[in-house]
Amino acid sequence: MSVIRRKVIVIGGGAAGIAAAIEAAKNADVTVLEHMETPLKKILITGNGRCNFTNSDVSAAHYHGDVNVIESVLSSFSVDDCLDLMRECHVEPLEVHYRYNDCGYFYPSSNRADTVRNGMLSRLSELGGKILCGVNVQAVSMGQEGIRISSDKGDFAADRLIFACGSNAAPETGSDSSIYPVLKKLDVAFHTFLPALCGIKVSDGLSGALTGMRCTASVTLIDQTEEKEYSAEPGEVQFGNGYVSGIPVMQLSRYVSIGRKKEHRMILRIVPSAWENVRKDAKVFPASLELLCTGTRGFSHAQCCLGGVDADELVPETLCWKRNENIYFCGEMIDVDGDCGGFNLHFAFGSGKLAGRKATT
């Protein structure tokens, strides 16, 4: 079987991978290898199916991880740059303001995530980039012909390789860590993924009484073991059967993941300012609650993860691997996670474009 050669190979057809391919295709021949049956599956569920792709308040303060990598990506990809990328992909941005904060959330004007998906795929096709789906990469090695990528559908060779394989969040969309045995063989250092931006499981006597109820509240997470407190901006809190959700709670879930891994005792303090959407049979309206955290709702409910490729492995200005300047990483693969509100997609697009540009210049 003949080897398919390309100037650039991108492994992963998610938001970061397609952004990287679009940028690289402006200067080189590019092929994306995607192991699912279709690319950009995860983007279809972002923003409740509307795709909140950036935020007017993008800054390093909304991210967790290596500050050099974060600032390198954000300095090369501003909010205006993200809006330009969307317009390049035939997507007209729409800014939406919510009552809980002053910043703007950007969506496609169609309010449909498939508009972003279809636009990005259309733009890549216009530039001559190719996508091969159903390809499971099994090994990556270096040889005389450059970088060799072995898969169940044959071998590929490339001058430059971009890893854009996602994390463990929403594994049904393809972010399932299937690439990590390959990274282990390459001896790439990475941190174990933990769920972030998801609901928090709690143990208390009010779960049944509060299930289905919502309130506007301030939320604080108390790590009693380390005597630390983490606060989120006030917002809507939603009560499920044995768990609590809503943006303020989701913002704190990363710290529950970290604390529970260390077997810390953690308490979620919720102070409602108003109850809303109350069930007709509701009889309990607590003035405040302190709930014992037992964990998070896990990867299947997570919007992103903390963990991934150690930032010390990368050159921040290019996102190339320090041990091989022809290999790059971007998106959720990197140990950087953002707050809820479009920040993670912004980082995915920005890091993808940075890797795609540097891989072809």
Coordinates of C-alpha atoms in Angstrom, one line a residue:
M1 CA 0.0 0.0 0.0
S2 CA 1.4 3.4 -1.0
V3 CA 2.1 6.1 1.6
I4 CA 0.0 9.2 1.3
R5 CA 2.3 12.3 1.6
R6 CA 1.2 15.7 2.6
K7 CA 3.0 18.8 3.7
V8 CA 0.9 19.0 6.8
I9 CA -1.1 16.3 8.6
V10 CA -3.6 17.2 11.3
I11 CA -4.8 14.5 13.6
G12 CA -8.2 15.4 14.9
G13 CA -11.1 17.0 13.2
G14 CA -12.5 19.1 16.1
A15 CA -12.6 22.9 16.5
A16 CA -8.8 23.2 17.0
G17 CA -7.9 20.7 14.2
I18 CA -10.1 22.3 11.6
A19 CA -9.0 25.8 12.5
A20 CA -5.4 24.6 12.2
A21 CA -6.1 23.0 8.8
I22 CA -7.8 26.1 7.5
E23 CA -4.8 28.2 8.4
A24 CA -2.2 25.7 7.1
A25 CA -4.1 25.2 3.9
K26 CA -3.4 28.8 2.9
N27 CA 0.2 27.9 2.4
A28 CA 0.4 24.1 2.0
D29 CA -1.4 20.9 1.2
V30 CA -3.2 19.6 4.3
T31 CA -5.1 16.5 5.2
V32 CA -7.0 16.0 8.5
L33 CA -7.3 12.5 9.9
E34 CA -10.5 12.1 12.0
H35 CA -11.3 8.9 13.8
M36 CA -15.1 9.6 14.0
E37 CA -17.4 9.2 11.0
T38 CA -17.8 13.0 10.7
P39 CA -15.7 16.0 11.8
L40 CA -16.7 18.8 14.3
K41 CA -19.3 16.7 16.1
K42 CA -18.6 18.4 19.5
I43 CA -19.2 21.8 18.1
L44 CA -22.8 20.9 17.4
I45 CA -23.6 20.6 21.1
T46 CA -21.7 23.7 22.3
G47 CA -23.8 26.5 23.6
N48 CA -26.9 24.3 23.9
G49 CA -26.7 23.7 20.1
R50 CA -26.2 27.4 19.3
C51 CA -22.4 27.5 19.5
N52 CA -21.1 30.2 21.8
F53 CA -17.7 30.6 20.1
T54 CA -16.1 33.6 21.8
N55 CA -16.7 36.3 24.4
S56 CA -16.2 40.1 24.4
D57 CA -14.2 39.7 27.7
V58 CA -11.6 37.2 26.5
S59 CA -8.5 37.6 28.6
A60 CA -5.9 35.5 30.5
A61 CA -8.0 35.9 33.6
H62 CA -10.6 33.5 32.2
Y63 CA -8.1 30.6 31.7
H64 CA -6.3 28.1 34.0
G65 CA -2.9 26.7 33.0
D66 CA 0.5 27.9 31.9
V67 CA 0.4 31.7 31.6
N68 CA 3.0 31.8 28.8
V69 CA 1.0 29.5 26.5
I70 CA -2.3 31.3 27.3
E71 CA -0.9 34.7 26.6
S72 CA 0.9 33.5 23.4
V73 CA -2.4 32.2 22.0
L74 CA -4.5 35.2 23.1
S75 CA -2.0 37.7 21.9
S76 CA -2.1 36.1 18.4
F77 CA -5.9 35.7 18.4
S78 CA -8.1 38.5 19.7
V79 CA -11.9 38.6 19.9
D80 CA -11.8 40.5 16.6
D81 CA -9.6 37.8 15.0
C82 CA -12.2 35.2 16.1
L83 CA -15.0 37.2 14.5
D84 CA -12.9 37.6 11.4
L85 CA -12.4 33.8 11.3
M86 CA -16.2 33.3 11.5
R87 CA -16.8 35.7 8.7
E88 CA -14.1 34.0 6.7
C89 CA -16.1 30.8 7.2
H90 CA -19.3 32.5 6.0
V91 CA -20.7 32.9 9.6
E92 CA -22.1 36.2 10.7
P93 CA -21.5 36.8 14.5
L94 CA -24.3 37.8 16.8
E95 CA -23.5 39.3 20.2
V96 CA -25.8 38.4 23.1
H97 CA -25.9 39.9 26.6
Y98 CA -27.3 38.1 29.6
R99 CA -28.6 39.6 32.8
Y100 CA -26.0 38.0 35.0
N101 CA -23.0 39.8 33.6
D102 CA -21.9 42.7 31.3
C103 CA -19.8 40.8 28.8
G104 CA -21.1 39.7 25.4
Y105 CA -21.5 36.1 24.3
F106 CA -21.0 35.6 20.5
Y107 CA -23.1 33.1 18.6
P108 CA -23.8 32.7 14.8
S109 CA -26.7 34.9 13.8
S110 CA -28.6 31.8 12.8
N111 CA -28.4 30.6 16.4
R112 CA -27.5 27.2 15.0
A113 CA -24.2 25.4 15.8
D114 CA -24.3 23.6 12.4
T115 CA -23.9 27.0 10.7
V116 CA -20.4 27.2 12.3
R117 CA -19.7 23.6 11.5
N118 CA -20.7 23.8 7.9
G119 CA -19.0 27.1 7.4
M120 CA -15.6 25.9 8.7
L121 CA -15.8 22.7 6.5
S122 CA -16.8 24.8 3.5
R123 CA -13.9 27.2 4.0
L124 CA -11.4 24.3 4.4
S125 CA -12.7 22.8 1.1
E126 CA -12.4 26.1 -0.7
L127 CA -8.7 26.2 0.4
G128 CA -8.1 22.6 -0.9
G129 CA -7.8 21.0 2.5
K130 CA -8.9 17.3 2.8
I131 CA -10.5 15.4 5.6
L132 CA -10.4 11.6 5.9
C133 CA -12.8 10.2 8.4
G134 CA -12.9 6.8 10.2
V135 CA -9.0 6.8 10.4
N136 CA -7.6 5.5 13.7
V137 CA -4.0 6.6 14.2
Q138 CA -1.9 3.8 15.7
A139 CA 1.7 5.1 15.8
V140 CA 3.8 8.1 14.9
S141 CA 7.5 7.8 14.1
M142 CA 10.3 9.8 12.5
G143 CA 12.1 8.6 9.5
Q144 CA 13.9 9.7 6.3
E145 CA 10.7 10.6 4.7
G146 CA 9.7 12.9 7.6
I147 CA 7.0 12.1 10.1
R148 CA 5.3 8.8 9.5
I149 CA 1.8 8.3 10.7
S150 CA 0.5 4.7 10.8
S151 CA -3.2 4.0 10.9
D152 CA -5.8 1.3 10.3
K153 CA -6.4 2.8 6.9
G154 CA -2.8 2.9 5.7
D155 CA 0.3 5.1 6.3
F156 CA 0.8 8.8 5.8
A157 CA 3.9 10.9 5.7
A158 CA 4.2 14.6 6.5
D159 CA 6.8 17.4 6.9
R160 CA 4.8 18.8 9.8
L161 CA 2.3 17.1 12.1
I162 CA -0.4 18.9 14.3
F163 CA -2.0 17.0 17.1
A164 CA -5.6 18.3 17.8
C165 CA -7.2 15.3 19.4
G166 CA -9.2 16.9 22.2
S167 CA -9.6 15.8 25.8
N168 CA -12.0 13.4 27.5
A169 CA -15.0 15.8 27.6
A170 CA -18.1 14.5 25.8
P171 CA -16.4 11.3 24.7
E172 CA -19.3 10.4 22.5
T173 CA -18.2 13.2 20.1
G174 CA -14.8 11.7 19.7
S175 CA -12.8 13.2 22.6
D176 CA -12.0 9.8 24.1
S177 CA -8.2 9.8 24.7
S178 CA -7.7 7.1 22.0
I179 CA -4.6 9.0 20.8
Y180 CA -2.8 8.9 24.1
P181 CA -1.1 5.5 23.7
V182 CA 0.6 7.1 20.7
L183 CA 1.7 10.0 22.8
K184 CA 3.0 7.7 25.5
K185 CA 5.2 5.9 23.0
L186 CA 6.5 9.3 21.9
D187 CA 7.2 10.0 25.6
V188 CA 5.1 13.2 25.6
A189 CA 4.5 14.3 29.2
F190 CA 0.8 14.9 30.0
H191 CA -1.4 15.3 33.0
T192 CA -4.4 13.0 33.6
F193 CA -7.6 14.6 32.4
L194 CA -10.2 15.6 35.0
P195 CA -13.8 16.8 34.3
A196 CA -14.5 20.6 34.2
L197 CA -17.4 22.8 33.5
C198 CA -20.0 20.3 34.6
G199 CA -22.5 19.7 37.4
I200 CA -21.4 18.8 40.9
K201 CA -22.7 15.8 42.7
V202 CA -23.8 16.4 46.3
S203 CA -25.0 14.4 49.3
D204 CA -27.8 16.0 51.3
G205 CA -31.3 15.5 52.5
L206 CA -32.9 18.1 50.1
S207 CA -32.1 16.5 46.8
G208 CA -35.6 15.2 46.2
A209 CA -37.4 18.3 47.5
L210 CA -35.3 20.6 45.3
T211 CA -35.1 18.6 42.1
G212 CA -36.3 20.6 39.2
M213 CA -36.0 23.9 41.0
R214 CA -33.9 26.9 40.1
C215 CA -32.7 30.0 41.8
T216 CA -30.5 33.0 41.3
A217 CA -27.7 32.6 43.9
S218 CA -24.1 33.3 44.9
V219 CA -22.0 30.1 45.1
T220 CA -18.9 29.3 47.1
L221 CA -16.9 26.1 47.1
I222 CA -15.1 25.4 50.4
D223 CA -12.2 23.0 50.5
Q224 CA -12.3 22.2 54.2
T225 CA -9.1 20.0 54.0
E226 CA -6.9 22.8 52.6
E227 CA -9.0 25.6 54.2
K228 CA -9.5 27.3 50.8
E229 CA -12.6 29.0 49.3
Y230 CA -13.4 29.5 45.6
S231 CA -16.2 31.8 44.5
A232 CA -18.1 32.2 41.3
E233 CA -20.0 35.1 39.8
P234 CA -23.7 35.0 40.9
G235 CA -26.1 33.4 38.4
E236 CA -28.7 30.7 37.9
V237 CA -28.4 27.5 39.9
Q238 CA -30.3 24.4 38.9
F239 CA -31.0 21.4 41.2
G240 CA -31.1 17.9 39.9
N241 CA -31.5 14.6 41.7
G242 CA -28.3 14.3 43.6
Y243 CA -26.5 17.1 41.8
V244 CA -26.4 20.9 41.3
S245 CA -25.7 22.6 38.0
G246 CA -25.9 26.1 36.4
I247 CA -23.0 28.3 35.3
P248 CA -21.8 29.4 38.7
V249 CA -21.6 25.8 39.8
M250 CA -19.9 24.6 36.6
Q251 CA -17.2 27.3 37.0
L252 CA -16.3 25.7 40.3
S253 CA -16.4 22.0 39.2
R254 CA -12.7 22.0 38.2
Y255 CA -11.8 22.5 41.8
V256 CA -14.1 19.7 42.9
S257 CA -12.3 17.4 40.4
I258 CA -8.9 18.4 41.9
G259 CA -10.1 18.2 45.5
R260 CA -11.9 14.9 45.2
K261 CA -8.9 13.3 43.5
K262 CA -7.0 14.2 46.7
E263 CA -9.9 12.9 48.8
H264 CA -10.5 16.4 50.3
R265 CA -13.8 17.3 52.1
M266 CA -15.5 19.9 50.0
I267 CA -18.7 21.9 50.7
L268 CA -20.8 23.8 48.2
R269 CA -22.4 26.9 49.8
I270 CA -25.4 28.3 47.9
V271 CA -27.1 31.5 49.0
P272 CA -30.2 32.2 46.9
S273 CA -31.4 35.7 46.2
A274 CA -34.5 34.6 44.4
W275 CA -36.3 31.4 43.5
E276 CA -37.7 30.9 40.0
N277 CA -39.4 28.2 37.9
V278 CA -40.6 26.7 41.1
R279 CA -42.6 23.5 40.9
K280 CA -46.2 23.7 42.0
D281 CA -45.6 21.1 44.7
A282 CA -42.5 22.8 46.0
K283 CA -42.5 23.4 49.8
V284 CA -38.9 24.1 50.5
F285 CA -37.2 27.4 49.8
P286 CA -33.9 27.4 51.8
A287 CA -32.3 30.8 52.6
S288 CA -28.9 29.1 52.2
L289 CA -27.5 25.6 51.7
E290 CA -24.3 23.9 52.5
L291 CA -24.0 20.7 50.5
L292 CA -21.3 18.0 50.7
C293 CA -19.6 17.5 47.3
T294 CA -19.1 13.8 46.4
G295 CA -17.7 14.5 42.9
T296 CA -18.6 15.8 39.5
R297 CA -21.1 14.5 36.9
G298 CA -18.1 13.2 35.0
F299 CA -16.7 13.4 31.5
S300 CA -20.0 12.7 29.7
H301 CA -21.5 15.9 31.1
A302 CA -18.2 18.0 31.0
Q303 CA -17.8 20.8 28.5
C304 CA -14.0 20.7 28.9
C305 CA -11.2 19.1 31.0
L306 CA -8.3 20.2 33.0
G307 CA -5.1 18.3 32.2
G308 CA -3.5 17.3 28.9
V309 CA 0.0 17.8 27.4
D310 CA 2.3 19.5 29.9
A311 CA 2.9 23.1 28.8
D312 CA 6.6 22.6 29.6
E313 CA 6.7 20.3 26.5
L314 CA 5.8 23.2 24.2
V315 CA 7.4 26.4 22.8
P316 CA 4.7 28.9 23.8
E317 CA 5.3 31.2 20.8
T318 CA 4.7 28.4 18.2
L319 CA 3.0 25.5 20.2
C320 CA 5.6 23.1 18.7
W321 CA 7.1 20.3 20.7
K322 CA 10.4 21.2 22.2
R323 CA 11.9 17.9 21.2
N324 CA 10.7 18.1 17.6
E325 CA 10.0 21.4 16.0
N326 CA 8.0 19.7 13.3
I327 CA 5.3 18.4 15.7
Y328 CA 2.6 20.8 17.2
F329 CA -0.2 20.6 19.7
C330 CA -3.3 22.7 20.0
G331 CA -6.8 22.9 21.6
E332 CA -8.0 20.8 24.5
M333 CA -4.9 18.6 24.2
I334 CA -2.9 21.3 26.0
D335 CA -3.2 21.6 29.8
V336 CA -5.3 24.8 29.6
D337 CA -9.0 25.1 30.4
G338 CA -11.2 28.1 30.3
D339 CA -14.3 29.4 32.0
C340 CA -17.8 28.9 30.7
G341 CA -18.9 31.5 28.1
G342 CA -17.1 30.8 24.8
F343 CA -13.6 30.9 26.2
N344 CA -12.7 27.3 25.5
L345 CA -13.8 27.5 21.8
H346 CA -11.9 30.7 21.5
F347 CA -8.7 29.0 22.8
A348 CA -9.3 26.0 20.5
F349 CA -9.6 28.3 17.4
G350 CA -6.7 30.5 18.5
S351 CA -4.3 27.7 19.3
G352 CA -5.3 25.9 16.1
K353 CA -4.6 28.9 14.0
L354 CA -1.3 29.5 15.7
A355 CA -0.2 26.0 15.2
G356 CA -1.4 25.9 11.6
R357 CA 0.4 29.2 10.8
K358 CA 3.7 28.3 12.4
A359 CA 3.7 24.8 10.8
T360 CA 3.7 26.4 7.3
T361 CA 6.0 29.4 7.8

